[in-house]
Coordinates of C-alpha atoms in Angstrom, one line a residue:
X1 CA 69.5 133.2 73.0
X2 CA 71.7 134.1 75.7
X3 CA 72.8 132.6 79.3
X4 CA 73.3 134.9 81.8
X5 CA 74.6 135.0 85.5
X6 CA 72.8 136.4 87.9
X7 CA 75.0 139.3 88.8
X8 CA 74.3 140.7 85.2
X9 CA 76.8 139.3 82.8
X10 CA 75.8 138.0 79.7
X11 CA 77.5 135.1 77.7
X12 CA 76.5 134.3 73.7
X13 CA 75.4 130.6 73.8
X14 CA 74.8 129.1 70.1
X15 CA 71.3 129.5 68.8
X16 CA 69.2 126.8 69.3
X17 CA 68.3 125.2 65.7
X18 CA 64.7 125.5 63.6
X19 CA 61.8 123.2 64.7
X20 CA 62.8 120.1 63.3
X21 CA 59.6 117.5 63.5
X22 CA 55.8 118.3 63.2
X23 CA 53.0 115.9 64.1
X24 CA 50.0 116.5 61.9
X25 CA 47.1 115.3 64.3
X26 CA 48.6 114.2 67.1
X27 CA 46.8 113.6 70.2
X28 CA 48.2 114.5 73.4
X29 CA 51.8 114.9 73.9
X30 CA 55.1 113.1 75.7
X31 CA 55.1 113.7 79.3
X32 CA 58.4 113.7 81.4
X33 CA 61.5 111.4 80.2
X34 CA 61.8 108.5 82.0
X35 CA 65.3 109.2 83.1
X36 CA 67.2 112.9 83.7
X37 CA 68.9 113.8 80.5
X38 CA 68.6 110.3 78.6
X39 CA 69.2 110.1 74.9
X40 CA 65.6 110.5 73.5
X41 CA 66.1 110.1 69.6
X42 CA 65.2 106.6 69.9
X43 CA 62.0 106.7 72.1
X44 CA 60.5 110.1 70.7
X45 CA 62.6 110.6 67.1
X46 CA 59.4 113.2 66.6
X47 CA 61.7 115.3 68.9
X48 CA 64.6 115.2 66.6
X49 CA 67.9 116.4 67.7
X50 CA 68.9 117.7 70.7
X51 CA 70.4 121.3 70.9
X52 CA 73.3 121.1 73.5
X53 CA 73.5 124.1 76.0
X54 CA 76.5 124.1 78.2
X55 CA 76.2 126.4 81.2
X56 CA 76.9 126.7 85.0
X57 CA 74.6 127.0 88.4
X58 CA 74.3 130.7 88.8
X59 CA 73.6 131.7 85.4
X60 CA 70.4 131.6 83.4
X61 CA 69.4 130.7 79.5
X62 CA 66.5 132.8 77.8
X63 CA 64.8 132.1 74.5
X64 CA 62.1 133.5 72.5
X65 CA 60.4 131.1 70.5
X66 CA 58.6 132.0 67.1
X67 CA 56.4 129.9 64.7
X68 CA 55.3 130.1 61.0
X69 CA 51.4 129.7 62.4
X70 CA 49.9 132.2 64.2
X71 CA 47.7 131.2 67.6
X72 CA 50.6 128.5 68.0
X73 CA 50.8 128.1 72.1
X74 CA 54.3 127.4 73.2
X75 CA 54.4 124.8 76.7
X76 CA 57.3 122.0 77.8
X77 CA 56.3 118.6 76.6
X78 CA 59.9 116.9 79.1
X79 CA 60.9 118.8 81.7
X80 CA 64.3 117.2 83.5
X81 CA 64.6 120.1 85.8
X82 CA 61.3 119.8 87.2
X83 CA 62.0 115.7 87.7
X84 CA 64.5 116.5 89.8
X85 CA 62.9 118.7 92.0
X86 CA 64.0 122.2 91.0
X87 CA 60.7 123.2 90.0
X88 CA 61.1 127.1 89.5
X89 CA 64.2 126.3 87.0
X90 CA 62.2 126.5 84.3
X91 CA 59.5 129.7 83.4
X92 CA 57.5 129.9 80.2
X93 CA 55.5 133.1 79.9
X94 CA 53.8 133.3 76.0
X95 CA 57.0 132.4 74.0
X96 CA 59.4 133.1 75.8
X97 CA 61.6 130.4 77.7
X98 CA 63.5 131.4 80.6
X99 CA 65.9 128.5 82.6
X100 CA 67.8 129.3 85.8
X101 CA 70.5 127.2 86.8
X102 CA 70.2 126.1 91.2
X103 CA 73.2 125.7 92.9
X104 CA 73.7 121.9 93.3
X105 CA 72.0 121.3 89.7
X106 CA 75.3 119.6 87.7
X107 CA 74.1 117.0 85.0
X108 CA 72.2 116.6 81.9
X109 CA 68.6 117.7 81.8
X110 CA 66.2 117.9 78.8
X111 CA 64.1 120.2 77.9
X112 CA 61.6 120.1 75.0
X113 CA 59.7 122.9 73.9
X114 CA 56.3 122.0 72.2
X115 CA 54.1 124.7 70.0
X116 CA 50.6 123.1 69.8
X117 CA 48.4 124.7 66.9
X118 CA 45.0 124.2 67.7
X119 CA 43.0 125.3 64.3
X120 CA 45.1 122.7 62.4
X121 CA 45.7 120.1 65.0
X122 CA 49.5 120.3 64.9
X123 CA 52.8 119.4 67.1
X124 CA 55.7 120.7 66.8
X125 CA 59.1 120.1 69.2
X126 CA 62.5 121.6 69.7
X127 CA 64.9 119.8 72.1
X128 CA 66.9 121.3 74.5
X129 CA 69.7 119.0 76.4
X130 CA 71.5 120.7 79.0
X131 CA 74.9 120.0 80.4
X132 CA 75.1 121.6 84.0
X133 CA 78.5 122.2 84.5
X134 CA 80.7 122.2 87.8
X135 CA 81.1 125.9 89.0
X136 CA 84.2 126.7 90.2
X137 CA 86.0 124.4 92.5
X138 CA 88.6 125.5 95.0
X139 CA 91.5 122.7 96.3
X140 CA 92.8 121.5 98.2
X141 CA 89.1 120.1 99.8
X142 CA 88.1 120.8 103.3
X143 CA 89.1 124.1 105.4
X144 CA 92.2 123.0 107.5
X145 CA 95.9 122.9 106.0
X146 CA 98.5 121.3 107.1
X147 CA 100.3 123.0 110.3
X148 CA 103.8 124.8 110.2
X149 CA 106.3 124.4 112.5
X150 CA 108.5 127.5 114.0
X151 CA 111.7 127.6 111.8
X152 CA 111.0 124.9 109.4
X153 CA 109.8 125.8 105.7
X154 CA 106.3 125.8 104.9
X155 CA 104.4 125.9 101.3
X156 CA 100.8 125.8 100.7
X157 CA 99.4 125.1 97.2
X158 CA 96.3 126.5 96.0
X159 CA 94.1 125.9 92.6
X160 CA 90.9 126.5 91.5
X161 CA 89.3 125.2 88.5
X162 CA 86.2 126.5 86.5
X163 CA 83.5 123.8 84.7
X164 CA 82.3 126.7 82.9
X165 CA 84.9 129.1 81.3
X166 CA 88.3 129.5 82.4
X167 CA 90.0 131.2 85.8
X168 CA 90.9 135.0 85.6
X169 CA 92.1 135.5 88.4
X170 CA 92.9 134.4 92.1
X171 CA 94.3 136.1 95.1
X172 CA 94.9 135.1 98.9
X173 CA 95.0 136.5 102.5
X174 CA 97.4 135.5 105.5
X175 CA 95.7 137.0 108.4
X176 CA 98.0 138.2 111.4
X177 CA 100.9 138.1 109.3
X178 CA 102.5 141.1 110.8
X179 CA 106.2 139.3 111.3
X180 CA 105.8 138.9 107.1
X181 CA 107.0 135.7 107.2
X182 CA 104.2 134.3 104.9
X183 CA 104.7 135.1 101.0
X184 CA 101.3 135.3 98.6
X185 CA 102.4 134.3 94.7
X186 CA 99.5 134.0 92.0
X187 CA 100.2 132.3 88.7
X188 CA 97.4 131.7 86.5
X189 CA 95.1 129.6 88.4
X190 CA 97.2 128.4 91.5
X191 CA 98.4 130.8 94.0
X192 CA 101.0 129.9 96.5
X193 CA 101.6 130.7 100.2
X194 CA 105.3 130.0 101.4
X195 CA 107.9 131.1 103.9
X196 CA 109.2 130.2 107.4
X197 CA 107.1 130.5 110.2
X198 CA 109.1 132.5 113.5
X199 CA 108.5 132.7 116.8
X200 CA 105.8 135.3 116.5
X201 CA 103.6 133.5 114.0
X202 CA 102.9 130.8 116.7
X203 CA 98.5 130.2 116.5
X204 CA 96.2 129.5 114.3
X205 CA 95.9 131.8 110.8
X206 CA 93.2 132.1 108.1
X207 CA 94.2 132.3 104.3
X208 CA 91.3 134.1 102.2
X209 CA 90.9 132.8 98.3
X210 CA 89.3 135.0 95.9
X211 CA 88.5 133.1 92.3
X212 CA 86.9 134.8 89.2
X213 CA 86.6 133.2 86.2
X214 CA 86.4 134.7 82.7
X215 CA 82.3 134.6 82.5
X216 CA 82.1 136.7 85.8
X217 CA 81.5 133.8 87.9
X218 CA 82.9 134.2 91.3
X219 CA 84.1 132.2 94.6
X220 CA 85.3 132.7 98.0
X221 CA 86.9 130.2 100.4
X222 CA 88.9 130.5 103.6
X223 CA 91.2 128.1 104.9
X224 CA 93.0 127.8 108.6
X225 CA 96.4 126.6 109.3
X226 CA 98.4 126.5 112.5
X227 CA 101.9 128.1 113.7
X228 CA 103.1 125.1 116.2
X229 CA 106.8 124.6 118.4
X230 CA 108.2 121.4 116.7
X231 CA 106.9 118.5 118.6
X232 CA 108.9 115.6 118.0
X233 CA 109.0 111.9 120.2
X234 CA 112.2 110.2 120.7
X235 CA 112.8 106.7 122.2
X236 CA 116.1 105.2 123.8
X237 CA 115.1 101.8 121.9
X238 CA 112.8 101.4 119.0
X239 CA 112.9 97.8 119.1
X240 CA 111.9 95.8 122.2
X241 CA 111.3 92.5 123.9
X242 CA 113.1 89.3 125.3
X243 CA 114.3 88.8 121.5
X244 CA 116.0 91.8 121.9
X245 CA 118.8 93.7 124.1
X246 CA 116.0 95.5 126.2
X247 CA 112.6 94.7 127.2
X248 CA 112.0 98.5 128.3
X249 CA 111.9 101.6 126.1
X250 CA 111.6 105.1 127.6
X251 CA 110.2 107.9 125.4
X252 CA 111.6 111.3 125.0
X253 CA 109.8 114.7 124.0
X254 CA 111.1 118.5 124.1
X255 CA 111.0 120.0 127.4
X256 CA 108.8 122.8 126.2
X257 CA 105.9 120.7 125.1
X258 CA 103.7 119.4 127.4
X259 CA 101.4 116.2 126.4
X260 CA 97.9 116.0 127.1
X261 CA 97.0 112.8 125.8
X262 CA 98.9 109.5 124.4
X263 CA 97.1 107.3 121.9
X264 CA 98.0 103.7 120.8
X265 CA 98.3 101.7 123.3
X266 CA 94.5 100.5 124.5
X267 CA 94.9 97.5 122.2
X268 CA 97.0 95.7 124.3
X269 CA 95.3 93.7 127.1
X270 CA 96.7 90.6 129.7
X271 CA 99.7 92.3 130.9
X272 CA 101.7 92.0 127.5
X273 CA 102.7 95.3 127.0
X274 CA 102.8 97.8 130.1
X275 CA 102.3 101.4 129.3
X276 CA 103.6 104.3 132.5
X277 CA 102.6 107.7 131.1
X278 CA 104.1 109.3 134.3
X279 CA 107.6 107.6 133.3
X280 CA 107.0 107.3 129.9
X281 CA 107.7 103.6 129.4
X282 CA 107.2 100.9 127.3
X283 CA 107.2 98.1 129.1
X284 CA 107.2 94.3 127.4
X285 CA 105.9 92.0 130.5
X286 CA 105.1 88.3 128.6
X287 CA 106.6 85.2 127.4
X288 CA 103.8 85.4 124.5
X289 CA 105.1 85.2 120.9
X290 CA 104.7 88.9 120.0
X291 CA 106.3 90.6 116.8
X292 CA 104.2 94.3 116.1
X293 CA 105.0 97.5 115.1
X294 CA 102.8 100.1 117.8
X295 CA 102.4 103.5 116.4
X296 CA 102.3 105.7 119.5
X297 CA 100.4 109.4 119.2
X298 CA 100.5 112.0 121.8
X299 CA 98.6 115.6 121.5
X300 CA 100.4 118.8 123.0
X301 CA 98.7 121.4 125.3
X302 CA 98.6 123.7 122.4
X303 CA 97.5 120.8 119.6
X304 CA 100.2 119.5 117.9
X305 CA 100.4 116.2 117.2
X306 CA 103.2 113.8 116.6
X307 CA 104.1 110.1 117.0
X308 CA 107.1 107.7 117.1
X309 CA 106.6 103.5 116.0
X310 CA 108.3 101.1 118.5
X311 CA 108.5 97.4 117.3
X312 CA 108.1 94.8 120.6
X313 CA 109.6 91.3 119.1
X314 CA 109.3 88.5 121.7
X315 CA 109.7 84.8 121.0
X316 CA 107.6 81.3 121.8
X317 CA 107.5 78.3 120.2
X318 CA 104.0 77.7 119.5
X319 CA 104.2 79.2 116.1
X320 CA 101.9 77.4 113.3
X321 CA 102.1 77.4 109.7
X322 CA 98.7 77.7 107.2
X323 CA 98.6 77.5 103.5
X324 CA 96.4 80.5 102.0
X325 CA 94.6 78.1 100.0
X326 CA 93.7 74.5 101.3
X327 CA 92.1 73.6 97.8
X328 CA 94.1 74.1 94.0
X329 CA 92.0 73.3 90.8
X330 CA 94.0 74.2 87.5
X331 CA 94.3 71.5 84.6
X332 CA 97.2 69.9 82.2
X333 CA 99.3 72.4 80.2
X334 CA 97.8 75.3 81.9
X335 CA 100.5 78.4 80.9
X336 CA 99.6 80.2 84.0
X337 CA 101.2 78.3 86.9
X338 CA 99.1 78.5 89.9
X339 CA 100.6 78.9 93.5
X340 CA 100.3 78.5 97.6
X341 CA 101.3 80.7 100.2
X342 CA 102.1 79.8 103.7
X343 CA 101.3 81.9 106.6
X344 CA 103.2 81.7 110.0
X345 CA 100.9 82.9 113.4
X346 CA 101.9 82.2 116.6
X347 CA 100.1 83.9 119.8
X348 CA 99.9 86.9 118.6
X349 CA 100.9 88.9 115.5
X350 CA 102.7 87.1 112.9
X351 CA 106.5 86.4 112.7
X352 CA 108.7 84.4 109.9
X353 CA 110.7 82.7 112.3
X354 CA 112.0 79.9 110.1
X355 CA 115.0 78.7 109.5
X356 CA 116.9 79.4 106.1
X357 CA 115.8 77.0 102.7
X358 CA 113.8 74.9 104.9
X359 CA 110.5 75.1 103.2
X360 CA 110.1 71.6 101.4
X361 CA 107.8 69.5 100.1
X362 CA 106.8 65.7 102.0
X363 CA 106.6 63.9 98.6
X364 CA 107.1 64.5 95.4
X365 CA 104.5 65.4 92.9
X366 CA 105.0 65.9 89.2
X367 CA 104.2 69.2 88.0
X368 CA 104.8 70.7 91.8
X369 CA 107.4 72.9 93.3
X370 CA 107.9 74.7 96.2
X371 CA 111.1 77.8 97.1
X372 CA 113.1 76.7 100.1
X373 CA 113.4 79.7 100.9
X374 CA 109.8 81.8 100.6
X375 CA 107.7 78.5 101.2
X376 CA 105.7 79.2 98.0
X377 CA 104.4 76.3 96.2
X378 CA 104.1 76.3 92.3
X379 CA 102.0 74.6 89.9
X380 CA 102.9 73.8 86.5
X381 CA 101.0 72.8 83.4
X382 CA 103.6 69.5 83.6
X383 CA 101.0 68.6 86.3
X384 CA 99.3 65.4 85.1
X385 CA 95.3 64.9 85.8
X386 CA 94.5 63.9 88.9
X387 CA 91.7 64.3 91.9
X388 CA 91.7 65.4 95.5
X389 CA 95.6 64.9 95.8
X390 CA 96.8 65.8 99.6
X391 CA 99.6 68.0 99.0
X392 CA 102.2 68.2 102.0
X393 CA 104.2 71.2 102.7
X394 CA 106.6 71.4 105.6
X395 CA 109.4 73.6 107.7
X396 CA 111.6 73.7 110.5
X397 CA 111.3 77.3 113.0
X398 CA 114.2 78.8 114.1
X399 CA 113.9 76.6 117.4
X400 CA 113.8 73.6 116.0
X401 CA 110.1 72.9 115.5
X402 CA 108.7 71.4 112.6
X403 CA 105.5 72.5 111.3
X404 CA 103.5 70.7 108.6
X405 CA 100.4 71.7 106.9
X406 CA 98.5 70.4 103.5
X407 CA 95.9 71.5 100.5
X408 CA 94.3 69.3 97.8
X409 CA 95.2 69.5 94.4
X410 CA 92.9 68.5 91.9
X411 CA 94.6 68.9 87.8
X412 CA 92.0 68.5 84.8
X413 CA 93.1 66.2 82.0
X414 CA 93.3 68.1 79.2
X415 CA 90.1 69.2 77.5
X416 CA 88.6 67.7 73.7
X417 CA 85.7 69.0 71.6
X418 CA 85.1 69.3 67.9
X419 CA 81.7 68.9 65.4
X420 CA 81.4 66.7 62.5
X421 CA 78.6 68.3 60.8
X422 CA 79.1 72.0 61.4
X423 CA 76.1 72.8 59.4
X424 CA 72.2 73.2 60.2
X425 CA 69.3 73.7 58.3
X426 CA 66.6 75.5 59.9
X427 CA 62.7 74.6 58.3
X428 CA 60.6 77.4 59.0
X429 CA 57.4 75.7 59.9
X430 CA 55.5 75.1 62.8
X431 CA 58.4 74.2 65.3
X432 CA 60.8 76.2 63.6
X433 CA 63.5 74.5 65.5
X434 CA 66.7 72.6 65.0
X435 CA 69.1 70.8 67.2
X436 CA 72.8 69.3 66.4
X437 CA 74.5 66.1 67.2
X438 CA 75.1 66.0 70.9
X439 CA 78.3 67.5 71.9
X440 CA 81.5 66.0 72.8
X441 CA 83.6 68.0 75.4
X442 CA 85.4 66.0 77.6
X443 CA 88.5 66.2 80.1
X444 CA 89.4 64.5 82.8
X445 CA 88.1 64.9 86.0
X446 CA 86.0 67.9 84.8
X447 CA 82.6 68.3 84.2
X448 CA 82.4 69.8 80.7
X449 CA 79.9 72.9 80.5
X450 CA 78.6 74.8 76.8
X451 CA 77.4 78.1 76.0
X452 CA 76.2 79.5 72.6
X453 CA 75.9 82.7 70.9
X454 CA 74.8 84.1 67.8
X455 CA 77.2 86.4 65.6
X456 CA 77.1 88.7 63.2
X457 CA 74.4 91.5 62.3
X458 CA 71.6 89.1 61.7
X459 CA 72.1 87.3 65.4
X460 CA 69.2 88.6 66.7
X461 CA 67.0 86.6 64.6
X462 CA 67.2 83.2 66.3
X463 CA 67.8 82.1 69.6
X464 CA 70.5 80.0 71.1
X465 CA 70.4 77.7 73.7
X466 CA 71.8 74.4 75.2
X467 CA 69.1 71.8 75.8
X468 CA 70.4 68.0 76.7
X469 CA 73.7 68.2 75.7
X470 CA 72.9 69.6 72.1
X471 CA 73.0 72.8 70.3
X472 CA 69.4 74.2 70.3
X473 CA 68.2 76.8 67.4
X474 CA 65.3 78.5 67.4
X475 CA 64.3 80.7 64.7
X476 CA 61.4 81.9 62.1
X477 CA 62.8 84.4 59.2
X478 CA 63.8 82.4 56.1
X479 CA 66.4 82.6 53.5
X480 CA 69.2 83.6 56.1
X481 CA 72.4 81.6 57.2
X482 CA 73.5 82.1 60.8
X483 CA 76.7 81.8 62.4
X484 CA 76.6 80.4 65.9
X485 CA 79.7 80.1 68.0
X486 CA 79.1 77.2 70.9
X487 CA 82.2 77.4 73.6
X488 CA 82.9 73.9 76.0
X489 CA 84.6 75.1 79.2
X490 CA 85.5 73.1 82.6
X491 CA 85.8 74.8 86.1
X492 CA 90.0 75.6 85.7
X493 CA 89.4 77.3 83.1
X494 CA 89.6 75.3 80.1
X495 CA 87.8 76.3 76.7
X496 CA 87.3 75.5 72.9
X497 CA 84.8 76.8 70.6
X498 CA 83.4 75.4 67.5
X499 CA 81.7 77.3 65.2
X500 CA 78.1 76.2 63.8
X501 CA 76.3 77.6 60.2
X502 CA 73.1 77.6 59.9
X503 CA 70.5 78.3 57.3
X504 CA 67.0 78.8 57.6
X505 CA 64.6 77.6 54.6
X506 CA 60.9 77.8 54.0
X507 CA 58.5 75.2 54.8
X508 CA 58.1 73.2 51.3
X509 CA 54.6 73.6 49.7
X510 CA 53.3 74.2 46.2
X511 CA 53.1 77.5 45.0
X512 CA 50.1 76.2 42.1
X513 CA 46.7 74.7 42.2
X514 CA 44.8 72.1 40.4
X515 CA 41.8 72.8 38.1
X516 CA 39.1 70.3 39.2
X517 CA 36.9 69.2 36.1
X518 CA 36.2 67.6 32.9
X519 CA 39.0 68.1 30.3
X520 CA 38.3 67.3 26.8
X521 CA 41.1 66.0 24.0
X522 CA 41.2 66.6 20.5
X523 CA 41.3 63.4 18.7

């Protein structure tokens, strides 16, 4: 057997192996598998195993199949390829086999071959699985590199990788690259495009990839860049607003770039932040509470891009404070302390105007903590059980305010449960069925909840459940002992598990029989 591209090239592929199953008097045959390229030894072991077949889209497979029977008719009991709508993949002409990989075909797909002999009623299968491959792939993704500025060092980075035998080769072309400012270097499967645009390289310029790969396989793929004049935006302040020296700032760009467009400032509405392209001004025109970063684009005449972030800080005092979570459940001894974050707002954007180590906490509470200087509340396990405690957290702004805000805290006690009687014994009779004692979990403020599951290599022979608060087993095969692990848990997170063994017995009954009758004695 061979697979082949399509340009000619031929590849060994390992022989597929010898019939394997035969079906004496079988009727009928599988039809497709249920899912592409699914393990089938377990739903159809007459198919026995699968011959693996890696290849690649663009080649093809051929086989010729023989038999020890003559008159034997060769057909495809599972076709994957078919399935998944590439229905001229596969051709069958007497015996021989022919598969050719579609572009877009990566994946496992099965294919079993089935010789049906008519005189003596017989199957028999061979199972092909194969693994479709990724052709070659070309990176970076997309078509457009990054641009290149006029004096300023550029490199571009080029690999390709084969799913189906290695790279052999790959070369690029710089178009218009008459000034030889842009170097080509190949080295193994990466080739590299450097150097320093000038003056003259200014536009846009296409690089050409040709990949081959040691099976013949071959790819193209172009790619564009751009030659720009640097295009950078400059601002006499980058910080602005009344909590600042200047509530103006008054942008800056090279007096051989014109701008067509600005971008990043349409999200500001009421006035707050005044925009004058003509002057190109930032303008902060509010008493609001505003502290935000705005990242401001603009687009040349010839396409470049660039951008400068000015920060507008201005001050209110109608600034609130918010934990992240206004409900805590955790439970006593808990070694994974649990904690609150607060969150300032104010009228717009967010701001940590507080004054230093003022976070603290209204009253005490054992087991909680808070930094006076972060605001973040901890939890301990030293915190004892308790339900729907108000927690209150306050702090003072840098103006003098002082905010106050609150979450419940609710601590389990800590969580019991053990068995007496660890052991069951199952009857085997009618009902089949045996429960435990009832359970005792318990903690604190905490509803206790079970769960139970069989272990070991005989758990699927009964069946586990919870019913009223007892340990529920379910089971009909005699003669075994069962291990049965039942796990008490409460909503923090609490958990215990006891371990159950349980043997199943026979029903009791006599094995003998009476004789019914007259019995005489010897005197």
């Amino acid at each position: 057997m061979f697979a082949t591209d399509r340009k000619g090239l031929t590849a060994p592929v390992a022989v597929v192996a010898a019939f394997l199953m035969v079906c004496v008097a079988c009727i009928g045959f599988a039809g497709l598998s249920d899912a592409q390229g699914e393990d089938l030894s377990d739903t159809h072991p007459e198919y026995g195993d699968a011959n693996p077949i890696d290849i690649a889209p663009g080649f093809s497979w051929s086989y010729t199949a023989s038999f020890n029977l003559e008159g034997t008719v060769l057909s495809a009991a599972v076709n994957d390829f078919e399935t998944a709508g590439f229905e001229d993949a596969v051709s069958i002409e007497g015996m021989t086999v022919v598969v050719e990989i579609p572009e877009g075909a990566q994946g496992y797909y099965n294919l079993v071959l089935q010789g049906y002999h008519a005189d003596s009623e017989q199957y028999a299968y061979q199972w092909i699985q194969f693994n479709v491959k990724d052709g070659i792939a070309i990176t970076p993704s997309g078509e457009i590199l990054d641009s290149a500025v006029v004096g300023i060092p550029v490199e571009f980075e080029i690999t390709a990788t084969a799913g189906y035998g290695t790279v052999t080769s790959i070369t690029a072309t710089v178009s218009d690259n008459d000034a030889g400012s842009f170097t080509v270097t190949p080295s193994g499967s990466t080739v590299t495009i450097s150097g320093t645009p000038a003056v003259d390289d200014l536009g846009a310029h296409s690089v050409k990839v040709d990949v081959e790969t040691s099976n013949g396989e071959t790819a193209t793929k172009t790619y564009t860049f751009t030659v720009y004049n640097d295009f950078v935006i400059t601002a006499d302040h980058t910080t602005i607003g009344n909590y600042e020296d200047s509530e103006v700032a008054t942008l800056s760009v090279p007096s051989d770039i014109t701008v067509s467009s600005w971008t990043g400032l349409d999200d500001y509405t009421e006035g707050a932040i005044v925009w004058n392209s003509d002057a190109m001004t930032i303008t902060v025109s509010s008493d609001a509470y505003i502290n935000q970063a705005i990242e401001i684009g603009a687009m040349s005449a010839d396409g470049q891009s660039a951008s400068i972030t000015v920060t507008v800080q201005n001050e209110n005092d109608t600034m609130t404070m918010s934990p992240d979570s206004s409900s805590v459940l955790t439970y006593f001894g808990n070694e994974e302390a649990k904690t609150v974050n607060m969150t300032l707002s104010a009228d717009t954007g967010q701001f940590s105007g507080i004054q230093a180590d003022s976070y603290t906490l209204a009253s005490p509470v054992t087991g909680v903590g808070i930094d006076e200087g972060t605001g973040v509340v901890t939890i301990t396990g030293e915190a004892v059980a308790q339900q729907d405690t108000t927690v209150t957290v306050n702090a003072t702004t840098v103006y003098g305010k002082t905010l106050s805000t609150t979450f419940t805290l609710n601590v389990e006690g800590a969580m019991t449960f053990s068995v007496a009687d660890d052991t069951l014994v199952l009857v085997c009779d009618d009902e089949h069925t045996v429960d435990s004692e009832l359970l005792n979990g318990s903690a604190e403020y905490a509803t206790v909840s079970y769960t139970a599951q069989a272990t070991g290599e005989n758990a699927s022979g009964i069946q586990t459940s919870i019913v009223e608060g007892k340990l529920h087993i379910d089971g009909s095969t005699p003669g075994q002992t069962y291990t049965v692990n039942v796990t008490a848990s409460t909503p923090a997170g609490q958990s215990i598990t006891e371990t159950f063994t349980v043997t199943s017995y026979l029903d009791l009954a006599f094995d003998s029989e009476v004789s019914a009758g007259a019995i005489a004695y010897e005197k």
